[in-house]
Short mmCIF file of C-alpha atoms in Angstrom, two decimals:
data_model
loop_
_atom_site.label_atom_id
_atom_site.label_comp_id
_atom_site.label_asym_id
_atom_site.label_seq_id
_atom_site.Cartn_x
_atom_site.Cartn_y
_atom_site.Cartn_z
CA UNK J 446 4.46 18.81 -24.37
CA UNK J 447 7.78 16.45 -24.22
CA UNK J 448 7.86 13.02 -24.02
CA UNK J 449 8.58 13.22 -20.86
CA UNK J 450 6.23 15.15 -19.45
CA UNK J 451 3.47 12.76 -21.27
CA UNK J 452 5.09 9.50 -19.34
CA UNK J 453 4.35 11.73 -16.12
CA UNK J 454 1.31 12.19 -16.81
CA UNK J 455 0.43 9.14 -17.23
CA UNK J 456 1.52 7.95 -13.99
CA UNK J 457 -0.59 10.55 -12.20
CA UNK J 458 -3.27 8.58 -14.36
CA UNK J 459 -2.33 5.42 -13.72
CA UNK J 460 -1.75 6.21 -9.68
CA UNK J 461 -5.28 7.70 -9.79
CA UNK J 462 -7.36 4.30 -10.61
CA UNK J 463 -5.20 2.70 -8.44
CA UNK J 464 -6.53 4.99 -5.75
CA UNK J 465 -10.20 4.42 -6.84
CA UNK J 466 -9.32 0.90 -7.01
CA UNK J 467 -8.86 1.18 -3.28
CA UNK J 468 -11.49 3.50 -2.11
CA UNK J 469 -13.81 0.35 -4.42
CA UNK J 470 -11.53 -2.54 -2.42
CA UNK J 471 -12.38 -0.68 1.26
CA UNK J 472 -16.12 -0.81 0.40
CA UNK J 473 -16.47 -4.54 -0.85
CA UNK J 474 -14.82 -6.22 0.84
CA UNK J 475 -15.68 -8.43 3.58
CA UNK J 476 -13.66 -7.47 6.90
CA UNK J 477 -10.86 -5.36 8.06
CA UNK J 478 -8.17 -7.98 7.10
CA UNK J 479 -9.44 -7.74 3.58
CA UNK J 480 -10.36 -4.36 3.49
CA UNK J 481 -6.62 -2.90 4.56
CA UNK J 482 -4.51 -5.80 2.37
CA UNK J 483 -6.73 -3.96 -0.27
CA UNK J 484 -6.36 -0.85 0.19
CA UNK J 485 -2.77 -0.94 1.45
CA UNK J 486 -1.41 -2.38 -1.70
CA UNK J 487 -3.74 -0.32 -4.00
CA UNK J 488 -2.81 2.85 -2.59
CA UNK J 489 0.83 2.19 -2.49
CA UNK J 490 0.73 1.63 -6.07
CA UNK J 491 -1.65 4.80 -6.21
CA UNK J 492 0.90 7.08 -4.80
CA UNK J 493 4.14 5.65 -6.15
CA UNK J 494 2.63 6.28 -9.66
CA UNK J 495 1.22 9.92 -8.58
CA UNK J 496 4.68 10.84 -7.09
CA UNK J 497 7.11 9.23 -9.52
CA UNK J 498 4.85 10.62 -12.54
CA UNK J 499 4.83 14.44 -10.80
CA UNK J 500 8.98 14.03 -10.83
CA UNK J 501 8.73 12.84 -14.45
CA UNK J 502 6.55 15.26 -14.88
CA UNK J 503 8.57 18.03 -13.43
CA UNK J 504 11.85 17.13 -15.79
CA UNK J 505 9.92 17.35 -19.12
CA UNK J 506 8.38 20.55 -18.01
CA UNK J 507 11.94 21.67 -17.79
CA UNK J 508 12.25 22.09 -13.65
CA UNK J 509 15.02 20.74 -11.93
CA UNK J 510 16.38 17.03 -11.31
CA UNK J 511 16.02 17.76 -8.02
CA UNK J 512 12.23 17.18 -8.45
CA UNK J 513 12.60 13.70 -9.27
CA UNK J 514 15.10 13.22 -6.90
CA UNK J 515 12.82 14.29 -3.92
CA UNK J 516 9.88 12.81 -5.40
CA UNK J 517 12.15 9.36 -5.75
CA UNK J 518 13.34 9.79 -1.86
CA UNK J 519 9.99 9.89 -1.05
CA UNK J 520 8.78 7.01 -2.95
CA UNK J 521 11.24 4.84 -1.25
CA UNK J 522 10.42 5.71 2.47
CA UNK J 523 6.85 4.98 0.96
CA UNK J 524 7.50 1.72 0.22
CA UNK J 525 9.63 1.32 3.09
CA UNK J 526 6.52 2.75 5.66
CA UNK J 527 3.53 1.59 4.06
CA UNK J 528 3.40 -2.15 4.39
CA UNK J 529 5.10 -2.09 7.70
CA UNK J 530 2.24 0.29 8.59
CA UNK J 531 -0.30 -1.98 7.78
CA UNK J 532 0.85 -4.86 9.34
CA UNK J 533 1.27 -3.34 12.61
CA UNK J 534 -2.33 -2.58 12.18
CA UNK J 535 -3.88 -5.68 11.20
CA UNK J 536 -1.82 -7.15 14.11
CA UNK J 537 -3.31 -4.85 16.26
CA UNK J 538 -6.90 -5.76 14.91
CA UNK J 539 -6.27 -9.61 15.11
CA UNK J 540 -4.91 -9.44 18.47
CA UNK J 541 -7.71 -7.30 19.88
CA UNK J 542 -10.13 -10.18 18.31
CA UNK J 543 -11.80 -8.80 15.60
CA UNK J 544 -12.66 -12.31 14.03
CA UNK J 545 -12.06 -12.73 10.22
CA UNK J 546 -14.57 -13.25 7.85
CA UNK J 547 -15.92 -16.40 8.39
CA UNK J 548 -15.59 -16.70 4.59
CA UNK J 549 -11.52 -16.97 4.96
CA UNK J 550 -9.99 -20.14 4.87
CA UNK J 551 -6.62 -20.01 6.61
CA UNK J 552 -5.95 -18.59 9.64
CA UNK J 553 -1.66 -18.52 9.39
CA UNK J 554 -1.27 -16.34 12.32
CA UNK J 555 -3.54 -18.36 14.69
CA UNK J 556 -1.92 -22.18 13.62
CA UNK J 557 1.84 -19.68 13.95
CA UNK J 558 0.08 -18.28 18.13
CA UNK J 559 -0.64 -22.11 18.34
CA UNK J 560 2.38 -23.86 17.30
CA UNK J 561 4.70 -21.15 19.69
CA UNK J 562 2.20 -21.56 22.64
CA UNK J 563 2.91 -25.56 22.45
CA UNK J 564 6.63 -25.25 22.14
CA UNK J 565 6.24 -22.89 25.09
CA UNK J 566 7.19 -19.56 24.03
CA UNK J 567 5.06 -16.57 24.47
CA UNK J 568 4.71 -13.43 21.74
#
């Protein structure tokens, strides 16, 4: 086994417990706000470390660069599409009133919904 097929490896590793660190994140915490910054940011981290490590991988095992090309492509638009994602879904949550946890201290988006709807501007 090269060197570089070892590094890939353990990026596969390392993206796996950051997937189980989200699957853990999505069952204790508190409410959907919590539960998908958790699991968004976890999993992102999960994949980018499974995908970059298989392109690694793929170059010490003697394939093609175009593996870790591809597999560096895709990391990008993964980076690009997941947080994005996520906020257009916890957007949708807030603004379809699922409350927060009534453990959470700030409410940013409410005082933001506030301040606009005193200056007179809708969203």
């Amino acid at each position: 086994m090269s060197a570089l097929a070892g590094i890939g490896e353990f990026l596969v590793l390392f993206g796996t417990v950051f997937y189980f660190l989200s699957t853990l994140g999505l069952i204790r915490m508190p409410d959907v706000y919590n539960r998908m910054q958790t699991a968004t940011k976890s999993a992102t981290l999960g994949s980018l470390g499974v995908i970059i490590g298989t392109g690694i991988w793929a170059i010490g095992e003697g394939l093609s660069i175009a593996w870790l090309t591809k597999t560096l492509i895709i990391a990008v638009f993964l980076l690009l599409t997941n947080p994005i994602s996520a906020h257009a879904l916890i957007r949708g949550a807030y603004k379809s009133g699922i409350p927060l946890w009534e453990g959470s201290v700030v409410d940013k988006y409410k005082e933001h919904l506030e301040k606009k709807s005193q200056e007179g501007g809708e969203e």
